[in-house]
Amino acid sequence: MRNKNPLTAAIVLLAALAATGCDRQPTADAAERLEIEMATARTDSLYVRRSFISEIGSDSEVVIEPRVSGFLAARHYRKGMPVRKGQLLFEIDNREYYSALLSAQAALESSKALALEAKNNYDRAVPLAGINAISAAQLDQYTARYAAARADVKAAEQAVRNAGLNLSYTKIYSPIDGIIESSNAGTGDLVGPGTQIPTLTTIMNIDTVTVSIAIPMAQFLALDGDREMIYDNAGLLSDIVLYEDDGTRYQLAGKYDYTRTAVSTATGTIVLIVRFPNPAYRLKAGQFARIEANLGAKRPRVLVPQQSVSQILDASSVWVIRADSTAEYRRITPGETFGGMWAVESGLRPGERVAVTGIQKLREGMRVIPSDASKN
């Protein structure tokens, strides 16, 4: 029997539509939830690693200056080439100095002869004075002449030594191992003290090179946990590595040498000197290099993947995934990077979860479907 009541039919139709709508609502909510990968902020003890740009310097540098003046007779090296300690470098015309040595030796022989005569006179005078054959005043004269003659011999001996030294100074030897520079003096030029060429050349010892590392004082004093290192800077730097201009890593490690006593007033930095062995002379003085080193002791760091951190101008942030799977926007203070991880100085606690993917689509309070990025 067909129901002819229109009101009853309308109620039945509305009930059916309402039931259909209730069945579809959960499916629509589920479609709005974003699937993301997340990572858990963890703590690890790591060094602070810093990078410095610095100029390579010579370990030591010696200026070659003649001790005597004269005409340059010969040069025994190739400019820009390595020289060894004790290697003959220059010769100054020695004829004048050789003549002076011969003259001094002759004067010494004359002084010795006079001293011998004075000694003989003194030896004869002593017994005569004992028998009053000569006066005491005469004995005093013989004694004084003998003493003066002996003093003249000593002075003549010293003159011979000085002349010999001056003669030896006409040959100039390298005092160190190193690289020798070119010289402005040519064969035949008058060189040495009191001339227009008082300096011949410079030798740089680059068997070991030095590099200056400038650390801002604020950063230096911020090492609160490393107070012992501040007073004994030998432990302040570790794992010291040098990279050349082309990015090549130098094979030999650096070592802390000393700290300059004065703080730079221009830059407000304290300067630490590092040494690198350079047996093959690969590194050159004046060359610029990048130095990387660990600064201070290991410290605990809160780490998150780099891709979880967003940076816009000076603002850094992460999306924290709460326990109820909702997203929270969080400003953070980032520190150094360690491989693929970023240290967070403030704004995030260990154990909190951060979004790794989909961060451009997240909104405050949005409910998400998280998964562990480390398992994917």
JSON list of N, CA and C in Angstrom, two decimals, residues 73-130:
[
{"chain": "A", "resi": 73, "resn": "ALA", "atom": "N", "xyz": [133.35, 40.39, -4.21]},
{"chain": "A", "resi": 73, "resn": "ALA", "atom": "CA", "xyz": [134.19, 39.65, -5.15]},
{"chain": "A", "resi": 73, "resn": "ALA", "atom": "C", "xyz": [133.44, 38.49, -5.81]},
{"chain": "A", "resi": 74, "resn": "ALA", "atom": "N", "xyz": [132.51, 37.85, -5.10]},
{"chain": "A", "resi": 74, "resn": "ALA", "atom": "CA", "xyz": [131.83, 36.68, -5.66]},
{"chain": "A", "resi": 74, "resn": "ALA", "atom": "C", "xyz": [130.53, 36.42, -4.92]},
{"chain": "A", "resi": 75, "resn": "ARG", "atom": "N", "xyz": [129.61, 35.78, -5.62]},
{"chain": "A", "resi": 75, "resn": "ARG", "atom": "CA", "xyz": [128.33, 35.37, -5.04]},
{"chain": "A", "resi": 75, "resn": "ARG", "atom": "C", "xyz": [128.14, 33.89, -5.36]},
{"chain": "A", "resi": 76, "resn": "HIS", "atom": "N", "xyz": [127.85, 33.07, -4.35]},
{"chain": "A", "resi": 76, "resn": "HIS", "atom": "CA", "xyz": [127.86, 31.62, -4.51]},
{"chain": "A", "resi": 76, "resn": "HIS", "atom": "C", "xyz": [126.49, 31.00, -4.25]},
{"chain": "A", "resi": 77, "resn": "TYR", "atom": "N", "xyz": [125.43, 31.53, -4.79]},
{"chain": "A", "resi": 77, "resn": "TYR", "atom": "CA", "xyz": [124.11, 30.93, -4.60]},
{"chain": "A", "resi": 77, "resn": "TYR", "atom": "C", "xyz": [123.23, 31.34, -5.76]},
{"chain": "A", "resi": 78, "resn": "ARG", "atom": "N", "xyz": [122.11, 30.65, -5.88]},
{"chain": "A", "resi": 78, "resn": "ARG", "atom": "CA", "xyz": [121.09, 31.00, -6.87]},
{"chain": "A", "resi": 78, "resn": "ARG", "atom": "C", "xyz": [119.90, 31.59, -6.13]},
{"chain": "A", "resi": 79, "resn": "LYS", "atom": "N", "xyz": [119.51, 32.78, -6.54]},
{"chain": "A", "resi": 79, "resn": "LYS", "atom": "CA", "xyz": [118.44, 33.47, -5.83]},
{"chain": "A", "resi": 79, "resn": "LYS", "atom": "C", "xyz": [117.14, 32.67, -5.89]},
{"chain": "A", "resi": 80, "resn": "GLY", "atom": "N", "xyz": [116.45, 32.71, -4.77]},
{"chain": "A", "resi": 80, "resn": "GLY", "atom": "CA", "xyz": [115.17, 32.01, -4.66]},
{"chain": "A", "resi": 80, "resn": "GLY", "atom": "C", "xyz": [115.29, 30.53, -4.40]},
{"chain": "A", "resi": 81, "resn": "MET", "atom": "N", "xyz": [116.53, 30.03, -4.22]},
{"chain": "A", "resi": 81, "resn": "MET", "atom": "CA", "xyz": [116.74, 28.60, -4.02]},
{"chain": "A", "resi": 81, "resn": "MET", "atom": "C", "xyz": [117.07, 28.31, -2.56]},
{"chain": "A", "resi": 82, "resn": "PRO", "atom": "N", "xyz": [116.88, 27.05, -2.14]},
{"chain": "A", "resi": 82, "resn": "PRO", "atom": "CA", "xyz": [117.22, 26.70, -0.76]},
{"chain": "A", "resi": 82, "resn": "PRO", "atom": "C", "xyz": [118.72, 26.76, -0.53]},
{"chain": "A", "resi": 83, "resn": "VAL", "atom": "N", "xyz": [119.09, 27.20, 0.66]},
{"chain": "A", "resi": 83, "resn": "VAL", "atom": "CA", "xyz": [120.49, 27.17, 1.09]},
{"chain": "A", "resi": 83, "resn": "VAL", "atom": "C", "xyz": [120.54, 26.47, 2.44]},
{"chain": "A", "resi": 84, "resn": "ARG", "atom": "N", "xyz": [121.72, 25.94, 2.77]},
{"chain": "A", "resi": 84, "resn": "ARG", "atom": "CA", "xyz": [121.90, 25.21, 4.02]},
{"chain": "A", "resi": 84, "resn": "ARG", "atom": "C", "xyz": [122.78, 26.00, 4.97]},
{"chain": "A", "resi": 85, "resn": "LYS", "atom": "N", "xyz": [122.61, 25.76, 6.25]},
{"chain": "A", "resi": 85, "resn": "LYS", "atom": "CA", "xyz": [123.43, 26.40, 7.26]},
{"chain": "A", "resi": 85, "resn": "LYS", "atom": "C", "xyz": [124.91, 26.09, 7.01]},
{"chain": "A", "resi": 86, "resn": "GLY", "atom": "N", "xyz": [125.74, 27.13, 6.99]},
{"chain": "A", "resi": 86, "resn": "GLY", "atom": "CA", "xyz": [127.16, 26.95, 6.75]},
{"chain": "A", "resi": 86, "resn": "GLY", "atom": "C", "xyz": [127.56, 27.06, 5.29]},
{"chain": "A", "resi": 87, "resn": "GLN", "atom": "N", "xyz": [126.59, 27.22, 4.40]},
{"chain": "A", "resi": 87, "resn": "GLN", "atom": "CA", "xyz": [126.92, 27.32, 2.97]},
{"chain": "A", "resi": 87, "resn": "GLN", "atom": "C", "xyz": [127.50, 28.70, 2.66]},
{"chain": "A", "resi": 88, "resn": "LEU", "atom": "N", "xyz": [128.58, 28.74, 1.86]},
{"chain": "A", "resi": 88, "resn": "LEU", "atom": "CA", "xyz": [129.20, 29.99, 1.46]},
{"chain": "A", "resi": 88, "resn": "LEU", "atom": "C", "xyz": [128.28, 30.75, 0.52]},
{"chain": "A", "resi": 89, "resn": "LEU", "atom": "N", "xyz": [128.02, 32.02, 0.85]},
{"chain": "A", "resi": 89, "resn": "LEU", "atom": "CA", "xyz": [127.10, 32.85, 0.06]},
{"chain": "A", "resi": 89, "resn": "LEU", "atom": "C", "xyz": [127.83, 33.95, -0.70]},
{"chain": "A", "resi": 90, "resn": "PHE", "atom": "N", "xyz": [128.65, 34.73, 0.00]},
{"chain": "A", "resi": 90, "resn": "PHE", "atom": "CA", "xyz": [129.33, 35.88, -0.61]},
{"chain": "A", "resi": 90, "resn": "PHE", "atom": "C", "xyz": [130.81, 35.88, -0.23]},
{"chain": "A", "resi": 91, "resn": "GLU", "atom": "N", "xyz": [131.60, 36.51, -1.08]},
{"chain": "A", "resi": 91, "resn": "GLU", "atom": "CA", "xyz": [133.00, 36.79, -0.76]},
{"chain": "A", "resi": 91, "resn": "GLU", "atom": "C", "xyz": [133.28, 38.26, -1.05]},
{"chain": "A", "resi": 92, "resn": "ILE", "atom": "N", "xyz": [133.90, 38.92, -0.07]},
{"chain": "A", "resi": 92, "resn": "ILE", "atom": "CA", "xyz": [134.34, 40.31, -0.23]},
{"chain": "A", "resi": 92, "resn": "ILE", "atom": "C", "xyz": [135.85, 40.29, -0.50]},
{"chain": "A", "resi": 93, "resn": "ASP", "atom": "N", "xyz": [136.31, 41.18, -1.36]},
{"chain": "A", "resi": 93, "resn": "ASP", "atom": "CA", "xyz": [137.74, 41.27, -1.67]},
{"chain": "A", "resi": 93, "resn": "ASP", "atom": "C", "xyz": [138.53, 41.37, -0.36]},
{"chain": "A", "resi": 94, "resn": "ASN", "atom": "N", "xyz": [139.40, 40.37, -0.11]},
{"chain": "A", "resi": 94, "resn": "ASN", "atom": "CA", "xyz": [140.07, 40.27, 1.19]},
{"chain": "A", "resi": 94, "resn": "ASN", "atom": "C", "xyz": [141.50, 40.77, 1.20]},
{"chain": "A", "resi": 95, "resn": "ARG", "atom": "N", "xyz": [141.97, 41.34, 0.12]},
{"chain": "A", "resi": 95, "resn": "ARG", "atom": "CA", "xyz": [143.39, 41.71, 0.07]},
{"chain": "A", "resi": 95, "resn": "ARG", "atom": "C", "xyz": [143.74, 42.75, 1.12]},
{"chain": "A", "resi": 96, "resn": "GLU", "atom": "N", "xyz": [142.90, 43.70, 1.30]},
{"chain": "A", "resi": 96, "resn": "GLU", "atom": "CA", "xyz": [143.16, 44.73, 2.31]},
{"chain": "A", "resi": 96, "resn": "GLU", "atom": "C", "xyz": [143.21, 44.12, 3.71]},
{"chain": "A", "resi": 97, "resn": "TYR", "atom": "N", "xyz": [142.32, 43.20, 3.99]},
{"chain": "A", "resi": 97, "resn": "TYR", "atom": "CA", "xyz": [142.25, 42.60, 5.31]},
{"chain": "A", "resi": 97, "resn": "TYR", "atom": "C", "xyz": [143.38, 41.59, 5.52]},
{"chain": "A", "resi": 98, "resn": "TYR", "atom": "N", "xyz": [143.82, 40.95, 4.45]},
{"chain": "A", "resi": 98, "resn": "TYR", "atom": "CA", "xyz": [144.95, 40.04, 4.57]},
{"chain": "A", "resi": 98, "resn": "TYR", "atom": "C", "xyz": [146.22, 40.83, 4.86]},
{"chain": "A", "resi": 99, "resn": "SER", "atom": "N", "xyz": [146.38, 41.99, 4.23]},
{"chain": "A", "resi": 99, "resn": "SER", "atom": "CA", "xyz": [147.53, 42.86, 4.50]},
{"chain": "A", "resi": 99, "resn": "SER", "atom": "C", "xyz": [147.50, 43.34, 5.94]},
{"chain": "A", "resi": 100, "resn": "ALA", "atom": "N", "xyz": [146.31, 43.68, 6.42]},
{"chain": "A", "resi": 100, "resn": "ALA", "atom": "CA", "xyz": [146.20, 44.14, 7.81]},
{"chain": "A", "resi": 100, "resn": "ALA", "atom": "C", "xyz": [146.59, 43.03, 8.78]},
{"chain": "A", "resi": 101, "resn": "LEU", "atom": "N", "xyz": [146.25, 41.80, 8.45]},
{"chain": "A", "resi": 101, "resn": "LEU", "atom": "CA", "xyz": [146.63, 40.67, 9.31]},
{"chain": "A", "resi": 101, "resn": "LEU", "atom": "C", "xyz": [148.15, 40.50, 9.33]},
{"chain": "A", "resi": 102, "resn": "LEU", "atom": "N", "xyz": [148.79, 40.59, 8.15]},
{"chain": "A", "resi": 102, "resn": "LEU", "atom": "CA", "xyz": [150.25, 40.46, 8.11]},
{"chain": "A", "resi": 102, "resn": "LEU", "atom": "C", "xyz": [150.91, 41.57, 8.90]},
{"chain": "A", "resi": 103, "resn": "SER", "atom": "N", "xyz": [150.38, 42.79, 8.79]},
{"chain": "A", "resi": 103, "resn": "SER", "atom": "CA", "xyz": [150.94, 43.91, 9.54]},
{"chain": "A", "resi": 103, "resn": "SER", "atom": "C", "xyz": [150.80, 43.70, 11.04]},
{"chain": "A", "resi": 104, "resn": "ALA", "atom": "N", "xyz": [149.66, 43.19, 11.45]},
{"chain": "A", "resi": 104, "resn": "ALA", "atom": "CA", "xyz": [149.44, 42.94, 12.88]},
{"chain": "A", "resi": 104, "resn": "ALA", "atom": "C", "xyz": [150.36, 41.84, 13.38]},
{"chain": "A", "resi": 105, "resn": "GLN", "atom": "N", "xyz": [150.59, 40.82, 12.59]},
{"chain": "A", "resi": 105, "resn": "GLN", "atom": "CA", "xyz": [151.50, 39.75, 13.00]},
{"chain": "A", "resi": 105, "resn": "GLN", "atom": "C", "xyz": [152.93, 40.27, 13.13]},
{"chain": "A", "resi": 106, "resn": "ALA", "atom": "N", "xyz": [153.34, 41.19, 12.21]},
{"chain": "A", "resi": 106, "resn": "ALA", "atom": "CA", "xyz": [154.68, 41.77, 12.30]},
{"chain": "A", "resi": 106, "resn": "ALA", "atom": "C", "xyz": [154.81, 42.62, 13.56]},
{"chain": "A", "resi": 107, "resn": "ALA", "atom": "N", "xyz": [153.77, 43.39, 13.87]},
{"chain": "A", "resi": 107, "resn": "ALA", "atom": "CA", "xyz": [153.81, 44.20, 15.08]},
{"chain": "A", "resi": 107, "resn": "ALA", "atom": "C", "xyz": [153.89, 43.33, 16.32]},
{"chain": "A", "resi": 108, "resn": "LEU", "atom": "N", "xyz": [153.24, 42.18, 16.28]},
{"chain": "A", "resi": 108, "resn": "LEU", "atom": "CA", "xyz": [153.32, 41.27, 17.41]},
{"chain": "A", "resi": 108, "resn": "LEU", "atom": "C", "xyz": [154.74, 40.75, 17.61]},
{"chain": "A", "resi": 109, "resn": "GLU", "atom": "N", "xyz": [155.40, 40.39, 16.52]},
{"chain": "A", "resi": 109, "resn": "GLU", "atom": "CA", "xyz": [156.77, 39.90, 16.64]},
{"chain": "A", "resi": 109, "resn": "GLU", "atom": "C", "xyz": [157.68, 40.99, 17.20]},
{"chain": "A", "resi": 110, "resn": "SER", "atom": "N", "xyz": [157.49, 42.25, 16.76]},
{"chain": "A", "resi": 110, "resn": "SER", "atom": "CA", "xyz": [158.29, 43.35, 17.28]},
{"chain": "A", "resi": 110, "resn": "SER", "atom": "C", "xyz": [158.05, 43.53, 18.78]},
{"chain": "A", "resi": 111, "resn": "SER", "atom": "N", "xyz": [156.80, 43.44, 19.19]},
{"chain": "A", "resi": 111, "resn": "SER", "atom": "CA", "xyz": [156.46, 43.58, 20.61]},
{"chain": "A", "resi": 111, "resn": "SER", "atom": "C", "xyz": [157.08, 42.46, 21.44]},
{"chain": "A", "resi": 112, "resn": "LYS", "atom": "N", "xyz": [157.08, 41.28, 20.89]},
{"chain": "A", "resi": 112, "resn": "LYS", "atom": "CA", "xyz": [157.69, 40.16, 21.62]},
{"chain": "A", "resi": 112, "resn": "LYS", "atom": "C", "xyz": [159.19, 40.37, 21.79]},
{"chain": "A", "resi": 113, "resn": "ALA", "atom": "N", "xyz": [159.84, 40.92, 20.76]},
{"chain": "A", "resi": 113, "resn": "ALA", "atom": "CA", "xyz": [161.28, 41.17, 20.85]},
{"chain": "A", "resi": 113, "resn": "ALA", "atom": "C", "xyz": [161.58, 42.22, 21.92]},
{"chain": "A", "resi": 114, "resn": "LEU", "atom": "N", "xyz": [160.81, 43.28, 21.94]},
{"chain": "A", "resi": 114, "resn": "LEU", "atom": "CA", "xyz": [161.00, 44.30, 22.95]},
{"chain": "A", "resi": 114, "resn": "LEU", "atom": "C", "xyz": [160.71, 43.77, 24.35]},
{"chain": "A", "resi": 115, "resn": "ALA", "atom": "N", "xyz": [159.70, 42.90, 24.44]},
{"chain": "A", "resi": 115, "resn": "ALA", "atom": "CA", "xyz": [159.39, 42.31, 25.73]},
{"chain": "A", "resi": 115, "resn": "ALA", "atom": "C", "xyz": [160.52, 41.41, 26.22]},
{"chain": "A", "resi": 116, "resn": "LEU", "atom": "N", "xyz": [161.14, 40.69, 25.28]},
{"chain": "A", "resi": 116, "resn": "LEU", "atom": "CA", "xyz": [162.26, 39.84, 25.66]},
{"chain": "A", "resi": 116, "resn": "LEU", "atom": "C", "xyz": [163.43, 40.68, 26.19]},
{"chain": "A", "resi": 117, "resn": "GLU", "atom": "N", "xyz": [163.71, 41.80, 25.49]},
{"chain": "A", "resi": 117, "resn": "GLU", "atom": "CA", "xyz": [164.77, 42.67, 25.95]},
{"chain": "A", "resi": 117, "resn": "GLU", "atom": "C", "xyz": [164.46, 43.23, 27.34]},
{"chain": "A", "resi": 118, "resn": "ALA", "atom": "N", "xyz": [163.22, 43.65, 27.53]},
{"chain": "A", "resi": 118, "resn": "ALA", "atom": "CA", "xyz": [162.84, 44.20, 28.83]},
{"chain": "A", "resi": 118, "resn": "ALA", "atom": "C", "xyz": [162.94, 43.15, 29.93]},
{"chain": "A", "resi": 119, "resn": "LYS", "atom": "N", "xyz": [162.61, 41.91, 29.60]},
{"chain": "A", "resi": 119, "resn": "LYS", "atom": "CA", "xyz": [162.71, 40.83, 30.59]},
{"chain": "A", "resi": 119, "resn": "LYS", "atom": "C", "xyz": [164.17, 40.58, 30.97]},
{"chain": "A", "resi": 120, "resn": "ASN", "atom": "N", "xyz": [165.05, 40.55, 29.98]},
{"chain": "A", "resi": 120, "resn": "ASN", "atom": "CA", "xyz": [166.45, 40.31, 30.27]},
{"chain": "A", "resi": 120, "resn": "ASN", "atom": "C", "xyz": [167.02, 41.42, 31.15]},
{"chain": "A", "resi": 121, "resn": "ASN", "atom": "N", "xyz": [166.69, 42.68, 30.84]},
{"chain": "A", "resi": 121, "resn": "ASN", "atom": "CA", "xyz": [167.17, 43.79, 31.66]},
{"chain": "A", "resi": 121, "resn": "ASN", "atom": "C", "xyz": [166.64, 43.68, 33.08]},
{"chain": "A", "resi": 122, "resn": "TYR", "atom": "N", "xyz": [165.38, 43.29, 33.20]},
{"chain": "A", "resi": 122, "resn": "TYR", "atom": "CA", "xyz": [164.80, 43.14, 34.54]},
{"chain": "A", "resi": 122, "resn": "TYR", "atom": "C", "xyz": [165.49, 42.02, 35.31]},
{"chain": "A", "resi": 123, "resn": "ASP", "atom": "N", "xyz": [165.72, 40.88, 34.60]},
{"chain": "A", "resi": 123, "resn": "ASP", "atom": "CA", "xyz": [166.36, 39.74, 35.28]},
{"chain": "A", "resi": 123, "resn": "ASP", "atom": "C", "xyz": [167.77, 40.10, 35.77]},
{"chain": "A", "resi": 124, "resn": "ARG", "atom": "N", "xyz": [168.51, 40.95, 35.02]},
{"chain": "A", "resi": 124, "resn": "ARG", "atom": "CA", "xyz": [169.84, 41.34, 35.45]},
{"chain": "A", "resi": 124, "resn": "ARG", "atom": "C", "xyz": [169.79, 42.38, 36.57]},
{"chain": "A", "resi": 125, "resn": "ALA", "atom": "N", "xyz": [168.73, 43.18, 36.57]},
{"chain": "A", "resi": 125, "resn": "ALA", "atom": "CA", "xyz": [168.65, 44.24, 37.56]},
{"chain": "A", "resi": 125, "resn": "ALA", "atom": "C", "xyz": [168.30, 43.72, 38.95]},
{"chain": "A", "resi": 126, "resn": "VAL", "atom": "N", "xyz": [167.55, 42.65, 39.01]},
{"chain": "A", "resi": 126, "resn": "VAL", "atom": "CA", "xyz": [167.08, 42.16, 40.31]},
{"chain": "A", "resi": 126, "resn": "VAL", "atom": "C", "xyz": [168.25, 41.78, 41.23]},
{"chain": "A", "resi": 127, "resn": "PRO", "atom": "N", "xyz": [169.24, 40.92, 40.78]},
{"chain": "A", "resi": 127, "resn": "PRO", "atom": "CA", "xyz": [170.36, 40.61, 41.70]},
{"chain": "A", "resi": 127, "resn": "PRO", "atom": "C", "xyz": [171.24, 41.82, 41.99]},
{"chain": "A", "resi": 128, "resn": "LEU", "atom": "N", "xyz": [171.37, 42.74, 41.04]},
{"chain": "A", "resi": 128, "resn": "LEU", "atom": "CA", "xyz": [172.17, 43.93, 41.29]},
{"chain": "A", "resi": 128, "resn": "LEU", "atom": "C", "xyz": [171.53, 44.79, 42.36]},
{"chain": "A", "resi": 129, "resn": "ALA", "atom": "N", "xyz": [170.24, 44.88, 42.32]},
{"chain": "A", "resi": 129, "resn": "ALA", "atom": "CA", "xyz": [169.55, 45.65, 43.37]},
{"chain": "A", "resi": 129, "resn": "ALA", "atom": "C", "xyz": [169.72, 44.99, 44.72]},
{"chain": "A", "resi": 130, "resn": "GLY", "atom": "N", "xyz": [169.86, 43.61, 44.73]},
{"chain": "A", "resi": 130, "resn": "GLY", "atom": "CA", "xyz": [170.04, 42.91, 46.00]},
{"chain": "A", "resi": 130, "resn": "GLY", "atom": "C", "xyz": [171.35, 43.22, 46.67]}
]
